[in-house]
Amino acid sequence: MKKPDGGAVAKCSSALIVISWFLVVLQSWSLSCLWVEAHPLCRCTHLMTPQELSVIRRAFVFGTFANEAIFITTDDEVYVFGLNCSNCLGTGDSLSTIVPKKLDFLSGRKVVSLSYGSGPHILLATEDGELFAWGHNGYSQLGNGTTNQGVVPILVSASLLNKKVIEVACGSHHSMALTDSGEVYAWGYNNCGQVGSGSTANQPTPRRVSSCLQNKVAVSIVCGQTSSLVVVDNGEVYGWGYNGNGQLGLGNNGNQLTPCRIAALQGLCVQQIVSGYAHSLALTDEGLLYAWGANTYGQLGTGNKSNQLSPVQIMTDKERVVEIAACHSTHTSAAKSQSGQVYMWGQCRGQSIVLPHLTHFNCTDDVFACFATPSVMWRLLSMEHDDFLTVAQSLKKEFDNPETADLKFCVDGKYIFVHKAVLKIRCEHFQSMFQSHWNEDMKEVIEIDQFSYPVYRSFLEFLYTDQVELPPEDAIGLLDLATSYCENRLKRLCQNIIKRGITVENAFSLLSAAVRYDAEDLEEFCFRFCIHHLTEVTQTAAFWQIDGNLLKDFISRASRCGAFKN
Ligand SMILES: *[C@@H]1O[C@H](CO)[C@@H](O)[C@H](O)[C@H]1NC(C)=O
Ligand SMILES: *[C@@H]1O[C@H](CO)[C@@H](O)[C@H](O)[C@H]1NC(C)=O
Ligand SMILES: *[C@@H]1O[C@H](CO)[C@@H](O)[C@H](O)[C@H]1NC(C)=O
Ligand SMILES: *[C@@H]1O[C@H](CO)[C@@H](O)[C@H](O)[C@H]1NC(C)=O
C-alpha cells in the first residue's frame, strides 16, 4: 500500500493556510461528497494527486477554529496537522505543523471512533477496543488521574482495563466511552454533573455511569458542551449534566447529576441522537425527528427561537428523515431525508435559520464544512474507496487492451488494440466505415500509413477518454487527422495544445500548419504571435523554409496591420 511519502506531505503543506483562509472568506473534500470541494481539508486535498488522495480513508477536522485535522490512510497510519493548542496534535514536540506528521504510536491500529473536546482533547478508540487520549487535561479529561497535558497519545486504562471500547464522545471538557457490552464510562470536568457520578467533583479516571443505567445496554453516546445523552437498546434516551436550556428534554431546566430517562419520548424508539452546543435532536426508527434544548439560533427548527424544555417533533411536513447531524461545538443542525435531500438550520454562517432549509448538498458533512462555525466535522468522515469504476473509468481502462479488443490498428509496425463498438459509437468516421462495406470477418488488423503512431494512438485514446496528451509538434499531426475525420472537438483540443506550446522557434511552422488544416482561430493566434515577435521569428530556420505563397500572404497581412510602419 502506498503511503503519503515526502511528496504527498509537502503538497499538503498549504492546507492550514487554506483552512484559515476558508474561515475568513466563506467556507465551502470528494471522494464521497462535495466535502472534497467544500471543506478546508478537502481544499488541501486538491493539492494532492489522485494517488496521494486515494490513500486517505478517513478524516476529521476539529478545534476551536477548525484549524486542526487528523487523517487516516488505507494502511492505518494516523497523520495530524494544524495548531498545537494544548498539544492536541499528540506529536510529542509541542509544535504546530502545516506538514502532516505521523503519529507512530498509533501506527497500524484501526480507528473506529474519534471525538474532540474544546481544550482541545482527543479521544480515539481502536478496533481492538483500546482507548487513547491526548491534548488538554486541565479537568482530567484524559482519564489517567492527572491534569498534565498529554503530549502524545496515552492508553486510557484504569477501570477500562479489559473493557472493549467501541465508541467515544467528548463534551467541552468531559469524556465518555461506550463498551461492547453496553456500559457507559465518563470522566473529566463535572461542574454540572456531566459525568453522571451523582456529584459535581471532577472525575480523574473513567467511572461507569450507573444508577438507572445499571441494568441497561447503551448503544450510542453523545455529548453537548456540558451535558451527556445515551440511547439504550430499546430506544429509550437518558440524559444528565447541564440542563439550563432544557437540553436534557426532561421538561425542566435543572441540572441532573445522574441519568434521567426522557419520559416525553415514551413510546418512541430512538435510533440516532446528536447534540449541539446546548440542543439535542433524536431520530426514531420511523424516521420522525424530535428537537429540544437551546434555540437562540433556531437550531431546533421549530420556526421560532424559544428554548424547548421537552422534545417537539419537527419537519412533520417533510419526507422521512434518515440521518441527523450536530456537533457539541456548534449551534448548527442538519438532516438528510429518504430521497437524499439535505436540510440545515440553526446557526448557518452567522445567520439564524429557524426552519429546516433545503440545500443542494448530498451529505450532512458538507453542511458542517460550509455553514457551521467553526467548520468542524460532526463525525469522523469516511471516504471509502471502493473498486467500482464508472463507465468512463472502465472505458479508459480498456483502451489498448489486447484481452478484450476485437480489432487492432497497425501503425509504424506497432499495434493499437480497440473495440469496434466503441469506435462506432464515438466516431462517425468509424460508424460509416463499419456500416457499409465492412465484412465482420474480413479484417482484424487495419493498416494506417498516413499518420504516425503517436498521433493515431492519441486519436484512438481520445475516443476512449475525451482527452489528448501530446506535445505541440505532434498535435499538428493530430489536428490534420481531426480535420480529415471531421472531429471538431478534437480539433479544438489540438489547437489549444498548439497555442500553449508556441515559441519563437516553432511559431512559423505552426502558422503554416494552421493554414494547411484550415484552423482559422489557430491561424489568427499564430499570426498575432509572429507579429509580436517579428524580428525574432524572421530569424528562425522555419521562416526561411516556408513556401513562397504563404510568405507573400504573411508579409501582406503583416503590412496591413502596420508591422512595417517605419
Ligand atoms: C506551538 O508551536 C509554536 C510554533 O509552531 C511555538 O512557537 C509554540 O511555543 C508552541 N506552543 C506550545 C504551547 O508548545
Ligand atoms: C498521565 O498522563 C500524563 C500526560 O501524558 C503523564 O504526564 C502522567 O505521567 C500520566 N500519569 C499516569 C499515572 O499514567
Ligand atoms: C415555538 O415553536 C414551538 C413548536 O412549534 C411552539 O410549541 C411554541 O409555542 C413556539 N413559541 C413561541 C413563542 O411562539
Ligand atoms: C453530490 O453532489 C455533487 C454536486 O453538488 C455531485 O457532483 C455529486 O455527483 C453528488 N454525489 C452523489 C453521490 O450524489
PDB file of N, CA, C and O and ligand atoms in Angstrom, residues 144 146 148-151 154, ligand 2:
ATOM      1  N   ASN A 144      -6.316   9.670  33.076  1.00  0.00           N
ATOM      2  CA  ASN A 144      -5.244   8.862  33.672  1.00  0.00           C
ATOM      3  C   ASN A 144      -4.909   9.332  35.084  1.00  0.00           C
ATOM      4  O   ASN A 144      -3.880   8.977  35.638  1.00  0.00           O
ATOM      5  N   THR A 146      -4.286  12.387  36.198  1.00  0.00           N
ATOM      6  CA  THR A 146      -3.504  13.620  36.371  1.00  0.00           C
ATOM      7  C   THR A 146      -4.180  14.762  35.613  1.00  0.00           C
ATOM      8  O   THR A 146      -5.193  14.564  34.939  1.00  0.00           O
ATOM      9  N   ASN A 148      -1.929  16.790  33.784  1.00  0.00           N
ATOM     10  CA  ASN A 148      -0.841  17.223  32.879  1.00  0.00           C
ATOM     11  C   ASN A 148      -1.281  16.998  31.443  1.00  0.00           C
ATOM     12  O   ASN A 148      -1.866  15.959  31.131  1.00  0.00           O
ATOM     13  N   GLN A 149      -0.952  17.971  30.582  1.00  0.00           N
ATOM     14  CA  GLN A 149      -1.320  17.806  29.168  1.00  0.00           C
ATOM     15  C   GLN A 149      -0.712  16.531  28.603  1.00  0.00           C
ATOM     16  O   GLN A 149       0.404  16.154  28.965  1.00  0.00           O
ATOM     17  N   GLY A 150      -1.467  15.892  27.733  1.00  0.00           N
ATOM     18  CA  GLY A 150      -0.963  14.683  27.081  1.00  0.00           C
ATOM     19  C   GLY A 150      -0.274  15.094  25.793  1.00  0.00           C
ATOM     20  O   GLY A 150      -0.949  15.461  24.838  1.00  0.00           O
ATOM     21  N   VAL A 151       1.065  15.046  25.776  1.00  0.00           N
ATOM     22  CA  VAL A 151       1.780  15.496  24.576  1.00  0.00           C
ATOM     23  C   VAL A 151       1.801  14.431  23.492  1.00  0.00           C
ATOM     24  O   VAL A 151       1.984  14.725  22.319  1.00  0.00           O
ATOM     25  N   ILE A 154      -1.937   8.664  25.029  1.00  0.00           N
ATOM     26  CA  ILE A 154      -1.728   7.735  26.135  1.00  0.00           C
ATOM     27  C   ILE A 154      -2.889   6.754  26.157  1.00  0.00           C
ATOM     28  O   ILE A 154      -4.011   7.092  25.761  1.00  0.00           O
TER      29      ILE A 154
HETATM   30  C1  LIG B   2      -0.890  10.676  32.745  1.00  0.00           C
HETATM   31  O1  LIG B   2      -0.612  11.352  31.548  1.00  0.00           O
HETATM   32  C2  LIG B   2       0.249  12.466  31.709  1.00  0.00           C
HETATM   33  C3  LIG B   2       0.316  13.170  30.392  1.00  0.00           C
HETATM   34  O2  LIG B   2       0.858  12.352  29.396  1.00  0.00           O
HETATM   35  C4  LIG B   2       1.575  11.997  32.218  1.00  0.00           C
HETATM   36  O3  LIG B   2       2.382  13.106  32.462  1.00  0.00           O
HETATM   37  C5  LIG B   2       1.398  11.183  33.504  1.00  0.00           C
HETATM   38  O4  LIG B   2       2.639  10.608  33.908  1.00  0.00           O
HETATM   39  C6  LIG B   2       0.365  10.086  33.331  1.00  0.00           C
HETATM   40  N1  LIG B   2       0.094   9.523  34.628  1.00  0.00           N
HETATM   41  C7  LIG B   2      -0.116   8.205  34.797  1.00  0.00           C
HETATM   42  C8  LIG B   2      -0.424   7.777  36.212  1.00  0.00           C
HETATM   43  O5  LIG B   2      -0.052   7.390  33.881  1.00  0.00           O
END
